[in-house]
Amino acid sequence: MVLELIMVAGVVVVALPALWLGIRGLTSRTGHYSSDAGADRRSLALLVTARSLLLLLVLALSAVTLVSAVGAMVRDLELPSLVLVFFVLDLLLATLVVLTFGRRRPRRPATPAAR
């Protein structure tokens, strides 16, 4: 019972906010841009596709973990061990999302000359 509560709390506190931050930062891009417009579009499309797949994986793992943990608590059943693996993988991927494209970039202060 305690393990299921920890798993539900972990998904709600870590994975779901990471999913929200990842959706907000899906198309944000930092770094160098190519002088070729076609290469720049292709790299952005590849980047958005990879990030979308990662967010879908986090969503699927979160859903499986939540449904399994709540179902095990309600029906008073033993939780399958693979759900614990899904939970750990979900937390690791959520951390990856937050540390790469989910965090907010700090604003640069305006220069006094621009005012």
PDB file of C-alpha atoms in Angstrom:
ATOM      1  CA  MET A   1       0.000   0.000   0.000  1.00  0.00           C
ATOM      2  CA  VAL A   2       2.824   2.406   0.845  1.00  0.00           C
ATOM      3  CA  LEU A   3       4.689   1.649  -2.383  1.00  0.00           C
ATOM      4  CA  GLU A   4       1.602   2.381  -4.449  1.00  0.00           C
ATOM      5  CA  LEU A   5       1.096   5.716  -2.669  1.00  0.00           C
ATOM      6  CA  ILE A   6       4.730   6.653  -3.301  1.00  0.00           C
ATOM      7  CA  MET A   7       4.370   5.752  -6.952  1.00  0.00           C
ATOM      8  CA  VAL A   8       1.194   7.797  -7.381  1.00  0.00           C
ATOM      9  CA  ALA A   9       2.761  10.761  -5.577  1.00  0.00           C
ATOM     10  CA  GLY A  10       5.932  10.500  -7.674  1.00  0.00           C
ATOM     11  CA  VAL A  11       4.020  10.519 -10.933  1.00  0.00           C
ATOM     12  CA  VAL A  12       1.801  13.403  -9.854  1.00  0.00           C
ATOM     13  CA  VAL A  13       4.641  15.511  -8.399  1.00  0.00           C
ATOM     14  CA  VAL A  14       7.422  14.800 -10.913  1.00  0.00           C
ATOM     15  CA  ALA A  15       6.178  13.302 -14.177  1.00  0.00           C
ATOM     16  CA  LEU A  16       3.017  15.310 -14.830  1.00  0.00           C
ATOM     17  CA  PRO A  17       4.639  18.746 -14.264  1.00  0.00           C
ATOM     18  CA  ALA A  18       7.575  17.617 -16.431  1.00  0.00           C
ATOM     19  CA  LEU A  19       5.098  16.662 -19.128  1.00  0.00           C
ATOM     20  CA  TRP A  20       3.496  20.107 -18.929  1.00  0.00           C
ATOM     21  CA  LEU A  21       6.854  21.888 -19.046  1.00  0.00           C
ATOM     22  CA  GLY A  22       7.957  19.684 -21.931  1.00  0.00           C
ATOM     23  CA  ILE A  23       4.867  20.520 -23.964  1.00  0.00           C
ATOM     24  CA  ARG A  24       5.496  24.219 -23.392  1.00  0.00           C
ATOM     25  CA  GLY A  25       9.131  23.933 -24.471  1.00  0.00           C
ATOM     26  CA  LEU A  26       8.516  21.560 -27.373  1.00  0.00           C
ATOM     27  CA  THR A  27       9.478  23.959 -30.148  1.00  0.00           C
ATOM     28  CA  SER A  28      11.947  26.122 -28.254  1.00  0.00           C
ATOM     29  CA  ARG A  29      15.393  25.971 -29.704  1.00  0.00           C
ATOM     30  CA  THR A  30      18.756  27.244 -28.616  1.00  0.00           C
ATOM     31  CA  GLY A  31      22.139  27.013 -30.217  1.00  0.00           C
ATOM     32  CA  HIS A  32      23.551  27.691 -33.632  1.00  0.00           C
ATOM     33  CA  TYR A  33      21.434  27.978 -36.710  1.00  0.00           C
ATOM     34  CA  SER A  34      22.437  26.907 -40.168  1.00  0.00           C
ATOM     35  CA  SER A  35      22.682  29.408 -42.981  1.00  0.00           C
ATOM     36  CA  ASP A  36      20.737  26.963 -45.174  1.00  0.00           C
ATOM     37  CA  ALA A  37      16.999  27.441 -44.529  1.00  0.00           C
ATOM     38  CA  GLY A  38      16.116  23.918 -45.680  1.00  0.00           C
ATOM     39  CA  ALA A  39      18.633  22.318 -43.310  1.00  0.00           C
ATOM     40  CA  ASP A  40      17.344  24.509 -40.502  1.00  0.00           C
ATOM     41  CA  ARG A  41      13.749  23.359 -41.096  1.00  0.00           C
ATOM     42  CA  ARG A  42      14.783  19.716 -41.286  1.00  0.00           C
ATOM     43  CA  SER A  43      16.753  19.907 -38.050  1.00  0.00           C
ATOM     44  CA  LEU A  44      13.852  21.625 -36.292  1.00  0.00           C
ATOM     45  CA  ALA A  45      11.424  18.985 -37.589  1.00  0.00           C
ATOM     46  CA  LEU A  46      13.722  16.212 -36.363  1.00  0.00           C
ATOM     47  CA  LEU A  47      14.100  17.900 -32.987  1.00  0.00           C
ATOM     48  CA  VAL A  48      10.350  18.377 -32.527  1.00  0.00           C
ATOM     49  CA  THR A  49       9.682  14.772 -33.613  1.00  0.00           C
ATOM     50  CA  ALA A  50      12.184  13.343 -31.122  1.00  0.00           C
ATOM     51  CA  ARG A  51      10.824  15.518 -28.321  1.00  0.00           C
ATOM     52  CA  SER A  52       7.245  14.544 -29.178  1.00  0.00           C
ATOM     53  CA  LEU A  53       8.113  10.849 -29.042  1.00  0.00           C
ATOM     54  CA  LEU A  54       9.797  11.344 -25.678  1.00  0.00           C
ATOM     55  CA  LEU A  55       6.746  13.166 -24.320  1.00  0.00           C
ATOM     56  CA  LEU A  56       4.435  10.427 -25.608  1.00  0.00           C
ATOM     57  CA  LEU A  57       6.604   7.838 -23.864  1.00  0.00           C
ATOM     58  CA  VAL A  58       6.443   9.798 -20.605  1.00  0.00           C
ATOM     59  CA  LEU A  59       2.674  10.099 -20.973  1.00  0.00           C
ATOM     60  CA  ALA A  60       2.257   6.372 -21.615  1.00  0.00           C
ATOM     61  CA  LEU A  61       4.499   5.359 -18.720  1.00  0.00           C
ATOM     62  CA  SER A  62       2.716   7.773 -16.389  1.00  0.00           C
ATOM     63  CA  ALA A  63      -0.684   6.431 -17.414  1.00  0.00           C
ATOM     64  CA  VAL A  64       0.349   2.794 -16.957  1.00  0.00           C
ATOM     65  CA  THR A  65       1.916   3.537 -13.576  1.00  0.00           C
ATOM     66  CA  LEU A  66      -1.066   5.499 -12.297  1.00  0.00           C
ATOM     67  CA  VAL A  67      -3.667   3.000 -13.488  1.00  0.00           C
ATOM     68  CA  SER A  68      -1.724   0.033 -12.100  1.00  0.00           C
ATOM     69  CA  ALA A  69      -0.971   1.626  -8.736  1.00  0.00           C
ATOM     70  CA  VAL A  70      -4.498   2.920  -8.164  1.00  0.00           C
ATOM     71  CA  GLY A  71      -5.959  -0.390  -9.329  1.00  0.00           C
ATOM     72  CA  ALA A  72      -3.694  -2.316  -6.961  1.00  0.00           C
ATOM     73  CA  MET A  73      -4.732  -0.062  -4.065  1.00  0.00           C
ATOM     74  CA  VAL A  74      -8.450  -0.295  -4.804  1.00  0.00           C
ATOM     75  CA  ARG A  75      -8.568  -4.046  -5.416  1.00  0.00           C
ATOM     76  CA  ASP A  76      -5.939  -4.793  -2.734  1.00  0.00           C
ATOM     77  CA  LEU A  77      -3.770  -6.755  -5.166  1.00  0.00           C
ATOM     78  CA  GLU A  78      -0.025  -7.172  -5.412  1.00  0.00           C
ATOM     79  CA  LEU A  79       1.615  -4.752  -7.816  1.00  0.00           C
ATOM     80  CA  PRO A  80       3.503  -6.410 -10.706  1.00  0.00           C
ATOM     81  CA  SER A  81       7.254  -5.811 -10.547  1.00  0.00           C
ATOM     82  CA  LEU A  82       7.358  -4.444 -14.094  1.00  0.00           C
ATOM     83  CA  VAL A  83       5.269  -1.468 -12.953  1.00  0.00           C
ATOM     84  CA  LEU A  84       8.088  -0.476 -10.603  1.00  0.00           C
ATOM     85  CA  VAL A  85      10.471  -0.546 -13.574  1.00  0.00           C
ATOM     86  CA  PHE A  86       8.036   1.632 -15.537  1.00  0.00           C
ATOM     87  CA  PHE A  87       7.851   4.037 -12.597  1.00  0.00           C
ATOM     88  CA  VAL A  88      11.636   4.430 -12.366  1.00  0.00           C
ATOM     89  CA  LEU A  89      11.929   4.838 -16.140  1.00  0.00           C
ATOM     90  CA  ASP A  90       9.137   7.420 -16.044  1.00  0.00           C
ATOM     91  CA  LEU A  91      10.939   9.444 -13.384  1.00  0.00           C
ATOM     92  CA  LEU A  92      14.241   9.274 -15.272  1.00  0.00           C
ATOM     93  CA  LEU A  93      12.651  10.386 -18.547  1.00  0.00           C
ATOM     94  CA  ALA A  94      10.716  13.158 -16.781  1.00  0.00           C
ATOM     95  CA  THR A  95      13.996  14.390 -15.311  1.00  0.00           C
ATOM     96  CA  LEU A  96      15.537  14.302 -18.790  1.00  0.00           C
ATOM     97  CA  VAL A  97      12.659  16.397 -20.137  1.00  0.00           C
ATOM     98  CA  VAL A  98      12.969  19.000 -17.396  1.00  0.00           C
ATOM     99  CA  LEU A  99      16.736  19.296 -17.691  1.00  0.00           C
ATOM    100  CA  THR A 100      16.825  19.546 -21.486  1.00  0.00           C
ATOM    101  CA  PHE A 101      13.855  21.327 -23.046  1.00  0.00           C
ATOM    102  CA  GLY A 102      11.367  21.682 -20.217  1.00  0.00           C
ATOM    103  CA  ARG A 103      13.023  24.375 -18.180  1.00  0.00           C
ATOM    104  CA  ARG A 104      12.397  28.032 -18.685  1.00  0.00           C
ATOM    105  CA  ARG A 105      15.175  30.138 -20.074  1.00  0.00           C
ATOM    106  CA  PRO A 106      15.995  33.168 -17.936  1.00  0.00           C
ATOM    107  CA  ARG A 107      15.211  36.482 -19.534  1.00  0.00           C
ATOM    108  CA  ARG A 108      18.110  38.656 -20.455  1.00  0.00           C
ATOM    109  CA  PRO A 109      17.967  42.065 -18.898  1.00  0.00           C
ATOM    110  CA  ALA A 110      17.289  44.892 -21.273  1.00  0.00           C
ATOM    111  CA  THR A 111      20.224  47.082 -22.079  1.00  0.00           C
ATOM    112  CA  PRO A 112      19.908  50.699 -20.986  1.00  0.00           C
ATOM    113  CA  ALA A 113      20.632  51.829 -24.552  1.00  0.00           C
ATOM    114  CA  ALA A 114      17.468  50.169 -25.839  1.00  0.00           C
ATOM    115  CA  ARG A 115      15.204  52.227 -23.608  1.00  0.00           C
TER     116      ARG A 115
END
